[in-house]
CSV table of N, CA and C and ligand atoms in Angstrom, one decimal:
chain,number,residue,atom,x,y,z
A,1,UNK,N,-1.1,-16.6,50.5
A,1,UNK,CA,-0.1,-15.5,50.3
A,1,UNK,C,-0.6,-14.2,50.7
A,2,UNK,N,0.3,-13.7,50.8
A,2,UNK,CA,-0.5,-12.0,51.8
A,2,UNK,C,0.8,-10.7,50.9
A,3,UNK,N,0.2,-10.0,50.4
A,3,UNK,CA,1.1,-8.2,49.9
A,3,UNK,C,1.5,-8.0,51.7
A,4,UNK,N,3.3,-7.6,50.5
A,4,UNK,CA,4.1,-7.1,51.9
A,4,UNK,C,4.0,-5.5,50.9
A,5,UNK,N,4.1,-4.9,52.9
A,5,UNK,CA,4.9,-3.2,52.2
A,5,UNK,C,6.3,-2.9,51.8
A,6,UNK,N,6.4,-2.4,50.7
A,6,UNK,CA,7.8,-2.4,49.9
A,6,UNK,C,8.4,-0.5,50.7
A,7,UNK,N,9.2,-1.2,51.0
A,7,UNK,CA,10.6,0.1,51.9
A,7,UNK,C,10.5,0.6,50.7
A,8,UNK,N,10.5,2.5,51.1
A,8,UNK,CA,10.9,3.2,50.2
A,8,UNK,C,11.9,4.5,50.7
A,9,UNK,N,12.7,4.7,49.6
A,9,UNK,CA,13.9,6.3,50.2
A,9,UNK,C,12.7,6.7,51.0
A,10,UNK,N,13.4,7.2,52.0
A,10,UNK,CA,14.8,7.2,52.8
A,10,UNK,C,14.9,5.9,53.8
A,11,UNK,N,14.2,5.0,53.4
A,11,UNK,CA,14.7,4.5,54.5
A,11,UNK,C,15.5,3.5,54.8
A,12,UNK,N,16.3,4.1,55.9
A,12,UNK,CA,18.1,4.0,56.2
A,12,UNK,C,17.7,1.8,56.0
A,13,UNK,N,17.1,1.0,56.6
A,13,UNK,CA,17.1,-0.5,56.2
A,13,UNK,C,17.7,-0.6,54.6
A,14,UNK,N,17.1,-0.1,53.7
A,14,UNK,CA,17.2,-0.4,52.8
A,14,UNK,C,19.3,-0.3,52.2
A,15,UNK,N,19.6,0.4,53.0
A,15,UNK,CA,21.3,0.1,52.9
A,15,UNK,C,21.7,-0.7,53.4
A,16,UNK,N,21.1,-1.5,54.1
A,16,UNK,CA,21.8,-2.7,54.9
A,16,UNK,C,22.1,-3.8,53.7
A,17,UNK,N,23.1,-4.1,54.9
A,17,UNK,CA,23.8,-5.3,54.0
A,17,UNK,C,22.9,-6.7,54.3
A,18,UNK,N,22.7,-7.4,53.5
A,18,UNK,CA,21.8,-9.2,54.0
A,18,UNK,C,23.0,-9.8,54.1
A,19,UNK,N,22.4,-10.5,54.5
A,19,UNK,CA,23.0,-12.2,55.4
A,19,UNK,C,22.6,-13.2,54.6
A,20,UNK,N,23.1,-14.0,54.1
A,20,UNK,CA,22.7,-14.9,53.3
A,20,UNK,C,22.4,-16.5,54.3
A,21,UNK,N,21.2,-17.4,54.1
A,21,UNK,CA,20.4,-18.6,54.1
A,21,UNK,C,21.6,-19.4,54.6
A,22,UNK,N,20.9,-20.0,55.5
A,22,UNK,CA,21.7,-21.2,55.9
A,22,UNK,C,20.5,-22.5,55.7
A,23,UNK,N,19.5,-22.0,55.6
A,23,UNK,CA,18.7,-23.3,54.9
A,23,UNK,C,17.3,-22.7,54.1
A,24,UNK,N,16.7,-23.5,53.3
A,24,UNK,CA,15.3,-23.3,52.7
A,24,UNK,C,14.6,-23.7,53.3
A,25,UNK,N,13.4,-23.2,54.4
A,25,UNK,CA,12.6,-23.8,55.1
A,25,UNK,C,11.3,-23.0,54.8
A,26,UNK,N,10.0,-24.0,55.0
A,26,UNK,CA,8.3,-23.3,54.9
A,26,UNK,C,8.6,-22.1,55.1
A,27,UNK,N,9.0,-21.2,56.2
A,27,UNK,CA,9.2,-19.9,56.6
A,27,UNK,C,9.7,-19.2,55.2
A,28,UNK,N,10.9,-19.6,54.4
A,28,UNK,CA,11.2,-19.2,53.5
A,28,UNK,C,10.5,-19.2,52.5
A,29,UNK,N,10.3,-20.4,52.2
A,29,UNK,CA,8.8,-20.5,51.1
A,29,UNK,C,8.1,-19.9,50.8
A,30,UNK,N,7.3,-19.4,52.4
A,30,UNK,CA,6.4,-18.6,52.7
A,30,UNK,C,6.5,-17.0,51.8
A,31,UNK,N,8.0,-16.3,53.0
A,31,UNK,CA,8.4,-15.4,52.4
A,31,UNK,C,8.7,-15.1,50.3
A,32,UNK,N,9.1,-16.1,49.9
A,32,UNK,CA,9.3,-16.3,48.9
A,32,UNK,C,7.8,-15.7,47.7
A,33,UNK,N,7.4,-16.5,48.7
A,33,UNK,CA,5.8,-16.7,47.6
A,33,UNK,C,5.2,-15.3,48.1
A,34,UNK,N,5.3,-14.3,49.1
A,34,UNK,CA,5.0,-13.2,49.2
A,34,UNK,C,5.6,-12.3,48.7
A,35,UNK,N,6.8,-12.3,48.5
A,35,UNK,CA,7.4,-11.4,47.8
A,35,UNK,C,7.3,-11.7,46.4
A,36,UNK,N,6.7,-12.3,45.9
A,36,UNK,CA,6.3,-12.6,44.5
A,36,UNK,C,4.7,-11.8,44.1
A,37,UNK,N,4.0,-12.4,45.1
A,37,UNK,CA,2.6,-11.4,44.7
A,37,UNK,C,2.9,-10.3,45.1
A,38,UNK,N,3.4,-9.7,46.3
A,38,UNK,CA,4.2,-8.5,46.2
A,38,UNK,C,4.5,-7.4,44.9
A,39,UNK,N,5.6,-8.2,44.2
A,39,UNK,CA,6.2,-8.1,43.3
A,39,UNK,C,5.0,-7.5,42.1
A,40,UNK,N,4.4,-8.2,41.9
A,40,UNK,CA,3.6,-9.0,40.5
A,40,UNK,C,2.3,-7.5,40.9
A,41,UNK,N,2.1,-7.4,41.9
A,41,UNK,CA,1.1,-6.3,42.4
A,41,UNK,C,1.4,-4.9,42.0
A,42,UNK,N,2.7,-4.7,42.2
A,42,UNK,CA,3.3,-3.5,42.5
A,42,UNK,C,2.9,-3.0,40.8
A,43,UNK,N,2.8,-2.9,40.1
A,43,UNK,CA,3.8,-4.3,39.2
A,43,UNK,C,5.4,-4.1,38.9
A,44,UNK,N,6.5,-5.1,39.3
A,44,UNK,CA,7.5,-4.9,39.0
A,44,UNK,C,8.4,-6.2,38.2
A,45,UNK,N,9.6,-6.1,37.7
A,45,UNK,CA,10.2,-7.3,37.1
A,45,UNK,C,10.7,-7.8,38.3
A,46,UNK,N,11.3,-7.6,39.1
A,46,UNK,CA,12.7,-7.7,40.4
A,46,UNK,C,12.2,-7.2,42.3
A,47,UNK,N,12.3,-8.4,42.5
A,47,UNK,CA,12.2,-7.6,44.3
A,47,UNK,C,13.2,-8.4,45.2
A,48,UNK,N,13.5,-7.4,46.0
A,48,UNK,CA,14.8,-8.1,46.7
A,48,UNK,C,14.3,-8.0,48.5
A,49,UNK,N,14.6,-9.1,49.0
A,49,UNK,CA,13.9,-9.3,50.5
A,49,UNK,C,13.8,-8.1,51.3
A,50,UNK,N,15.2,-7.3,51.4
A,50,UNK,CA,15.6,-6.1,52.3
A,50,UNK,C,14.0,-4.9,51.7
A,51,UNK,N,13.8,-5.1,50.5
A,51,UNK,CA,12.8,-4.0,50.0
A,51,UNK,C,11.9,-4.2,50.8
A,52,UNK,N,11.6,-5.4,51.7
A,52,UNK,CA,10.4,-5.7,52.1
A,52,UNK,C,10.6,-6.4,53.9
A,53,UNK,N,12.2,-4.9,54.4
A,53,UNK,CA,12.3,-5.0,55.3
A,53,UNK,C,13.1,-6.5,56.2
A,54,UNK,N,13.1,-7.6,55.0
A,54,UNK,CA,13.7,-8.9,55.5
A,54,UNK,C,15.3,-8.7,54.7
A,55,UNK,N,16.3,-8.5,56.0
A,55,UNK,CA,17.8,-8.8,55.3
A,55,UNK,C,18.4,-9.4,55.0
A,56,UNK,N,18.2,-10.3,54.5
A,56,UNK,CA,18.6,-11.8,53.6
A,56,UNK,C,18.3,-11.4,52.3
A,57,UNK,N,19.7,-12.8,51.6
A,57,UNK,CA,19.6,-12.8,50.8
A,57,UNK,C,18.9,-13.4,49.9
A,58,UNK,N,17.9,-12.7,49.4
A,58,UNK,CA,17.3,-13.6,48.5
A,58,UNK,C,16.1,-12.6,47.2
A,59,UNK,N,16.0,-12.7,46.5
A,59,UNK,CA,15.4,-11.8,45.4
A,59,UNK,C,14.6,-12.9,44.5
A,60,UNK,N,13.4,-12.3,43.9
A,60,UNK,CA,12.8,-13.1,43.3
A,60,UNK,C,12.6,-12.0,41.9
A,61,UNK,N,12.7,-12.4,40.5
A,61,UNK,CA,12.4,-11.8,39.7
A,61,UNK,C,11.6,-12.6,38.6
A,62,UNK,N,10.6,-12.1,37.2
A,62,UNK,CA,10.1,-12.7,36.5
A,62,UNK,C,9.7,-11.8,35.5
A,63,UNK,N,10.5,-11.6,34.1
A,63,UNK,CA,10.7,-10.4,33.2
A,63,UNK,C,10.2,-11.1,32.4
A,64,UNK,N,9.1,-11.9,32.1
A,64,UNK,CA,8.0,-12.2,31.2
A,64,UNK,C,7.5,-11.9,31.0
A,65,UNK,N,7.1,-11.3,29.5
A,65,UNK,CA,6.1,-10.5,28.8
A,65,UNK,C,4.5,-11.2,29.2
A,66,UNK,N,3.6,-10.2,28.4
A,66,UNK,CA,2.5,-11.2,29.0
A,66,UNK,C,1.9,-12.3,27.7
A,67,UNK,N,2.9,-12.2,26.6
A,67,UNK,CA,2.6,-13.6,25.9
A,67,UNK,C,3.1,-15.1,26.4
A,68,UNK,N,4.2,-14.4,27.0
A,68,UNK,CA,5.0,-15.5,27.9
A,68,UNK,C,4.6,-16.0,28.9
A,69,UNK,N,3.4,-15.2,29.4
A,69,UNK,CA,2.9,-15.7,31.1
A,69,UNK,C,4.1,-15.4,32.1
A,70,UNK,N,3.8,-15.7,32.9
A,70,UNK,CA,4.4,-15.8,34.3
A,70,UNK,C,5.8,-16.9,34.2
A,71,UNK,N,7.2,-16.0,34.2
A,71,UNK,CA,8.1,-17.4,34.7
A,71,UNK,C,9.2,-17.1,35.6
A,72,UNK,N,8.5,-16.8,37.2
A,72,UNK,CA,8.9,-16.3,38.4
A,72,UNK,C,10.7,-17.3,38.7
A,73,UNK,N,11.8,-17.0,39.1
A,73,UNK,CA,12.6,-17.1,39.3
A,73,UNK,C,12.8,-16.8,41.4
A,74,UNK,N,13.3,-17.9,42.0
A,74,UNK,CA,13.3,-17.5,43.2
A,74,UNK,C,15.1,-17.3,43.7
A,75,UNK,N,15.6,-16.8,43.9
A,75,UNK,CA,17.0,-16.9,44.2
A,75,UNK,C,17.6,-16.3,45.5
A,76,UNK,N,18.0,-17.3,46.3
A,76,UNK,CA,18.5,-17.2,47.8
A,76,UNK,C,19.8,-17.7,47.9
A,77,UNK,N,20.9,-16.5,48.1
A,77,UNK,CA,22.3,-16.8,48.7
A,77,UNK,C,22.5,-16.2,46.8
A,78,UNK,N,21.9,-15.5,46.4
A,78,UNK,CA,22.6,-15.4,44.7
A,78,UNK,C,23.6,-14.7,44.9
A,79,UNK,N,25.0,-15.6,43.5
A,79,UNK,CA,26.3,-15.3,43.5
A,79,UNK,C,26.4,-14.9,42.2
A,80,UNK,N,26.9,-13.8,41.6
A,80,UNK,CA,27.5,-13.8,40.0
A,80,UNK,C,28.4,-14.1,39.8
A,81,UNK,N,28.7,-15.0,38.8
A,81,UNK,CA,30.4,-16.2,39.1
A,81,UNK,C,30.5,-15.3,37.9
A,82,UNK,N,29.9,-15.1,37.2
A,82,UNK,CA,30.5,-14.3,35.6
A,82,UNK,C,29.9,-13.0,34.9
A,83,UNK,N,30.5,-12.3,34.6
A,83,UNK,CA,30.2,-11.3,34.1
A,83,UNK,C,30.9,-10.9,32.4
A,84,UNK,N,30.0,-10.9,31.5
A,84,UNK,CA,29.8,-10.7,30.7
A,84,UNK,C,30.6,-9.7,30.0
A,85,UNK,N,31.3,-9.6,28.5
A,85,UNK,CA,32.4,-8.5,28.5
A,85,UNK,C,31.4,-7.6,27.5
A,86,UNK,N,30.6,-8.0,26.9
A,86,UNK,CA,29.4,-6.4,26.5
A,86,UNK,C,28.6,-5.8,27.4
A,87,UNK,N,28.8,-4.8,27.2
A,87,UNK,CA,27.2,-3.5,28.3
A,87,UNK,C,26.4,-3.9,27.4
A,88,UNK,N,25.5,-3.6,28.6
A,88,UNK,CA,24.0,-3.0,27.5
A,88,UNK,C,23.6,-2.1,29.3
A,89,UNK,N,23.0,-0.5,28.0
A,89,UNK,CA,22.7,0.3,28.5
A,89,UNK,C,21.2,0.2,29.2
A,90,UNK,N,20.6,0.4,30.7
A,90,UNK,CA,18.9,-0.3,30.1
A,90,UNK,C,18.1,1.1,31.5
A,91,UNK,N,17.5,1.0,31.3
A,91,UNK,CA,16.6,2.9,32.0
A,91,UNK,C,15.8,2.0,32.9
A,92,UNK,N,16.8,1.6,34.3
A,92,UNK,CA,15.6,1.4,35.3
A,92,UNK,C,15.4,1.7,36.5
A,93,UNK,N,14.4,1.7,36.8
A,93,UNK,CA,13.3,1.6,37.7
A,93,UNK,C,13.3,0.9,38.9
A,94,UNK,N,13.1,1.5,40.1
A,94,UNK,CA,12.5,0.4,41.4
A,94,UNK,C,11.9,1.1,42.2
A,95,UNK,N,11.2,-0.5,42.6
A,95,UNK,CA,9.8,-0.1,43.6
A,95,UNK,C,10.0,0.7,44.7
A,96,UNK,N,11.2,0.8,45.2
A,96,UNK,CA,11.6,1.6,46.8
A,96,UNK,C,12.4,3.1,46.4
A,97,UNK,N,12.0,3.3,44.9
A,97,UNK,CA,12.8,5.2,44.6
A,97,UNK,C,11.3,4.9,43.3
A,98,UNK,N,9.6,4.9,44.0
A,98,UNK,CA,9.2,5.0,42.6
A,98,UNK,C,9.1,6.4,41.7
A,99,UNK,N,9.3,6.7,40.5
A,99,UNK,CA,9.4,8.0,39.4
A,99,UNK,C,10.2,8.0,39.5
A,100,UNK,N,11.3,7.4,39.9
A,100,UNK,CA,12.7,7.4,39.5
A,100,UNK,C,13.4,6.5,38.3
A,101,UNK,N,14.2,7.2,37.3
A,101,UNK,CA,14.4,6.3,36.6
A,101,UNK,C,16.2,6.6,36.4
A,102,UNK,N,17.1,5.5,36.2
A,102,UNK,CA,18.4,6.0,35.9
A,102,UNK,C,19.0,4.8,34.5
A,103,UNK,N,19.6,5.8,33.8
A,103,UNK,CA,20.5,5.3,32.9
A,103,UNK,C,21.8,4.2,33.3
A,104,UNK,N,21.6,2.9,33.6
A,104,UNK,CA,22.3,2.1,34.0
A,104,UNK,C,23.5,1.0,32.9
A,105,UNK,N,24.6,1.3,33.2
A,105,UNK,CA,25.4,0.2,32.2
A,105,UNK,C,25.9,-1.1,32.7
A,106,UNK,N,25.9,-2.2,32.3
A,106,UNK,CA,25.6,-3.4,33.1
A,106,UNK,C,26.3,-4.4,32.1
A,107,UNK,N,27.1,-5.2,32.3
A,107,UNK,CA,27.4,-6.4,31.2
A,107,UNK,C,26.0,-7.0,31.0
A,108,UNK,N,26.0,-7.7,29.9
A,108,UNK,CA,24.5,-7.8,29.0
A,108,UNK,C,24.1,-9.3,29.4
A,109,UNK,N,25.1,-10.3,30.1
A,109,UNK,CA,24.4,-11.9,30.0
A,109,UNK,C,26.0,-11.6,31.1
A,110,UNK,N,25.2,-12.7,32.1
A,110,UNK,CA,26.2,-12.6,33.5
A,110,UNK,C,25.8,-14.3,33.8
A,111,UNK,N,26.4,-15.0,34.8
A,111,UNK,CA,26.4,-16.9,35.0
A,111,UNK,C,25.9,-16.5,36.7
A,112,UNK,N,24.6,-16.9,36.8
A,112,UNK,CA,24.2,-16.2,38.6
A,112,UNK,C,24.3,-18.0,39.0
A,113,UNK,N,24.9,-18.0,40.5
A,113,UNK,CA,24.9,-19.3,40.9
A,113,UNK,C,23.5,-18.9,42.3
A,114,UNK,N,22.6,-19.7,42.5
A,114,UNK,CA,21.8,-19.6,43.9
A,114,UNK,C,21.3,-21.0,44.2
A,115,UNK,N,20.3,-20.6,45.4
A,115,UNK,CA,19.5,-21.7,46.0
A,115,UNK,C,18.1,-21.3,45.4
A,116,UNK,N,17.8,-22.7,44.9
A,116,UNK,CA,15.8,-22.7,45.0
A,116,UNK,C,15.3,-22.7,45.5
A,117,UNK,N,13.6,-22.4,45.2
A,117,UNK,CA,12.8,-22.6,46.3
A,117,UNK,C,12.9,-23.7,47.0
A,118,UNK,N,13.3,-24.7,46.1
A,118,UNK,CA,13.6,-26.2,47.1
A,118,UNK,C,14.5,-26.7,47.6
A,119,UNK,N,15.6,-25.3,47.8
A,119,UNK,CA,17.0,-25.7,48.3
A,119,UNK,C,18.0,-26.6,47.2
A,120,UNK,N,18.1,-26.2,46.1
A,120,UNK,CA,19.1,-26.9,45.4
A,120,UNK,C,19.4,-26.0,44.8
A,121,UNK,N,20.6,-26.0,44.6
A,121,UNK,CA,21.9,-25.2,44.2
A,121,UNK,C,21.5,-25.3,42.7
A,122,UNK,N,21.7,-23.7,42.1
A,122,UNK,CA,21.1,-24.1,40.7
A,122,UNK,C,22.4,-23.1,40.1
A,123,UNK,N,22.4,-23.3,38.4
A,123,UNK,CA,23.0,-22.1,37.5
A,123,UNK,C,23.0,-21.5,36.9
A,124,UNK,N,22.2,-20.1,36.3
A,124,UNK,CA,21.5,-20.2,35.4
A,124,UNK,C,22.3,-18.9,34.9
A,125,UNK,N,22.5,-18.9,33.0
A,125,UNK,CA,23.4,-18.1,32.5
A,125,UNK,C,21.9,-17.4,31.9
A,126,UNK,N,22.3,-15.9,32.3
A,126,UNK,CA,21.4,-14.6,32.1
A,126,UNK,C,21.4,-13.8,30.9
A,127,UNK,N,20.8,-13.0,30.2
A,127,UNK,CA,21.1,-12.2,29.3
A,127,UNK,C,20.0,-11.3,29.5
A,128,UNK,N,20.3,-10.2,28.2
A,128,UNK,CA,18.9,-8.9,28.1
A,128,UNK,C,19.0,-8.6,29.3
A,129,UNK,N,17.3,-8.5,29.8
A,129,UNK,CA,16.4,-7.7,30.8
A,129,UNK,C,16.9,-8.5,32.0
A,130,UNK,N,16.7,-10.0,31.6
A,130,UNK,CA,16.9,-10.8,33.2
A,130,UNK,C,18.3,-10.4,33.6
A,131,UNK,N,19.0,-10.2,32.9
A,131,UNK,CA,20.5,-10.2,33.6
A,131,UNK,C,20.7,-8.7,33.8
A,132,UNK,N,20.1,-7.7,33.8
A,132,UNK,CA,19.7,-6.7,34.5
A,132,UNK,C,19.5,-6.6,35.6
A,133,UNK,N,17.8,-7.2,35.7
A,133,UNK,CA,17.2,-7.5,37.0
A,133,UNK,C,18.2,-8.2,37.8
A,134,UNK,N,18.8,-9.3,37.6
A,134,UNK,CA,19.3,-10.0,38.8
A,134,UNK,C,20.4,-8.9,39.5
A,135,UNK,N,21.1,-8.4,38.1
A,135,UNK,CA,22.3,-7.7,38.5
A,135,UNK,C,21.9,-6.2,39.8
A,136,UNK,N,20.2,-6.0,39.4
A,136,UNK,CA,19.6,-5.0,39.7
A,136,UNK,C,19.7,-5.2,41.6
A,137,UNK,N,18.6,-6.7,41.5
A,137,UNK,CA,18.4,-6.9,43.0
A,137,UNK,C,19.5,-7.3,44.3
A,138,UNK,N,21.0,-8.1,43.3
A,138,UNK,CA,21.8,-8.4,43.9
A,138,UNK,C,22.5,-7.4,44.3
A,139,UNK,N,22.4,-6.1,43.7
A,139,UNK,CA,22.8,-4.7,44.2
A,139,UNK,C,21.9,-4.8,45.4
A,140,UNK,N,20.8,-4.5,46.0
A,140,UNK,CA,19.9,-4.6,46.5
A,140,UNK,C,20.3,-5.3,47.9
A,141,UNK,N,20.5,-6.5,47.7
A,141,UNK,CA,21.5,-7.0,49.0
A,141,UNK,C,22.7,-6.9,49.4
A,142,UNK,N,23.4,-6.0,48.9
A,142,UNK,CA,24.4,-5.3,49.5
A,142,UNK,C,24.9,-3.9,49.9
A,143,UNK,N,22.9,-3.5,50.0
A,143,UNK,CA,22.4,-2.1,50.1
A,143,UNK,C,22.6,-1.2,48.9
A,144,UNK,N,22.8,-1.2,47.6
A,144,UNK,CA,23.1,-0.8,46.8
A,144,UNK,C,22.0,-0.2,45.8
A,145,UNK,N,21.5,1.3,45.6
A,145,UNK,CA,20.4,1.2,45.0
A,145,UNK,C,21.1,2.0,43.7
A,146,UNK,N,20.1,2.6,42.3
A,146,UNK,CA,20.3,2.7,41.6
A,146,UNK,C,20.9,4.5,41.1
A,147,UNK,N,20.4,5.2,42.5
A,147,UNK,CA,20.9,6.1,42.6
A,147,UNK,C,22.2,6.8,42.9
A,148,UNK,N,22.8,5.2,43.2
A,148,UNK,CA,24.1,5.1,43.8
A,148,UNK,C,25.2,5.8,42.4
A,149,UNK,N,24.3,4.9,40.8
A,149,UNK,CA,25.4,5.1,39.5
A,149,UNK,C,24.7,6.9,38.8
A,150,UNK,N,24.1,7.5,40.1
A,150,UNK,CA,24.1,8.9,39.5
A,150,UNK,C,25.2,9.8,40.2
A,151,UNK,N,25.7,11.4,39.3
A,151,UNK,CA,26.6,12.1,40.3
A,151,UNK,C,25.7,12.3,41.4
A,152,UNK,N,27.0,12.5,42.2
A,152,UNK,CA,26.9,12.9,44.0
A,152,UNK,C,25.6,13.8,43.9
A,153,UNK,N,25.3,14.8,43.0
A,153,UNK,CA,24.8,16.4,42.8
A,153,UNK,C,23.2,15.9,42.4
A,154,UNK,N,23.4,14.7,41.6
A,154,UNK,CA,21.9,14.6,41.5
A,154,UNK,C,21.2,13.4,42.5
A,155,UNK,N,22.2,12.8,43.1
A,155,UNK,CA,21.8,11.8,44.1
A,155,UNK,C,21.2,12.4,45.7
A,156,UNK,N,22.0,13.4,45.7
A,156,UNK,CA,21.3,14.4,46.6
A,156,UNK,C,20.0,15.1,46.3
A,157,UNK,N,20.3,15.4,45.1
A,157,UNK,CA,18.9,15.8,44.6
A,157,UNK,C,17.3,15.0,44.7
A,158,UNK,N,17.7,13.9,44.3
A,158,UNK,CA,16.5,12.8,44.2
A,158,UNK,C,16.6,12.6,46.1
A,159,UNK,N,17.1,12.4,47.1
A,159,UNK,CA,17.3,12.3,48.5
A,159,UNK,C,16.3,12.7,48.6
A,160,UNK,N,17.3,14.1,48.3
A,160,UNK,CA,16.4,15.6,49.5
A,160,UNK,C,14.7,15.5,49.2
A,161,UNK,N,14.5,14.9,48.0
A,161,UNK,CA,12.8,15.0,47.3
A,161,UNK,C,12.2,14.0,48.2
A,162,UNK,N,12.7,12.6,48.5
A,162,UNK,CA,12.3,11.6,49.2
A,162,UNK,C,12.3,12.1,50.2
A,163,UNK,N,12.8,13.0,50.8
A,163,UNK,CA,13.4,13.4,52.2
A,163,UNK,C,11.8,14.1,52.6
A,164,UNK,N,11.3,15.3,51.8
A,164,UNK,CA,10.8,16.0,51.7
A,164,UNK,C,9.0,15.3,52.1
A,165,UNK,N,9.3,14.3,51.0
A,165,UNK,CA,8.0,13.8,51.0
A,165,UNK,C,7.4,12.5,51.8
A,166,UNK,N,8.5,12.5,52.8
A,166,UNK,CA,8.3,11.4,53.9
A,166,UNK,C,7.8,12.3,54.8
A,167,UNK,N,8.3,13.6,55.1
A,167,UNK,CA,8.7,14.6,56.3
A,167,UNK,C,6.7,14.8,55.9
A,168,UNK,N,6.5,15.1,54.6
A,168,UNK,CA,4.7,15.7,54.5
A,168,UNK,C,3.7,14.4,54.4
A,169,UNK,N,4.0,13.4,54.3
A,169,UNK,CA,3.5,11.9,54.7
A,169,UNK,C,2.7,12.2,56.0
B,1,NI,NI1,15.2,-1.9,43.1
């Protein structure tokens, strides 16, 4: 397994739209299992392929405390067939805007349909934190970042900072 570099504002990839899998193959595997130590390195709950410059769909998340250990989720071609009729409010975070944090409202437990690591169609009904995350990265493949649910006035704001600090990079 090898750490990939995680895209960060501004850069314009990260709005792209992915393409979603027409099959699970080693190549994907591969990818999969890097964007996991990736992930786990950084440290983050949620990583989505385009963060790491691949525009496909597929996101891997694992919102396990550490009594819980490790219980990594891989999901390629993810669909949300259902959405949940309570919010929950939750203050997050991602790897590609890091110090950034935004007040997000999200239905609280969503039905995500995807592909496994081993290519089988799976279903899994979400709640809390994980149904966050998913909700989080599947924004993510359709270029959608978290700055998106701030006003225009402070989305420009947080930009211009990223803007600033690529330009003295
Ligand atoms: Ni993110």
């Amino acid at each position: 397994m090898s750490k990939l570099d995680i895209l960060t504002l501004p850069d314009p990839v990260l709005r792209e739209v992915s393409t979603p899998f027409e099959r699970i193959d080693d190549d994907v595997r591969r990818l999969m299992d890097d964007m996991l130590e990736t992930m786990y390195d950084a440290p983050g709950v949620g990583l989505a392929a385009i963060q790491v410059g691949v525009p496909k769909r597929l996101l891997v998340v694992d919102v396990a405390d550490e009594e819980e250990g490790s219980r990594p989720f891989f999901m390629a071609n993810p669909e949300i067939v259902r959405l949940g009729d309570t919010l929950r409010v939750h203050e997050e975070g991602c790897l590609s805007i890091p110090g950034v944090h935004v007040e997000i409202e999200r239905p609280s437990d969503i039905v995500v349909r995807y592909i496994d690591r081993n290519g089988k169609q799976q279903e899994l009904a979400a709640d809390g934190l994980l149904a966050t995350a998913i909700q989080h990265e599947v924004d993510h493949l359709d270029g959608r970042l978290i700055i998106d649910f701030l006003s225009r006035l402070k989305r420009d704001m947080v930009i211009r900072k990223f803007k600033k600090q690529a330009r003295a990079d």
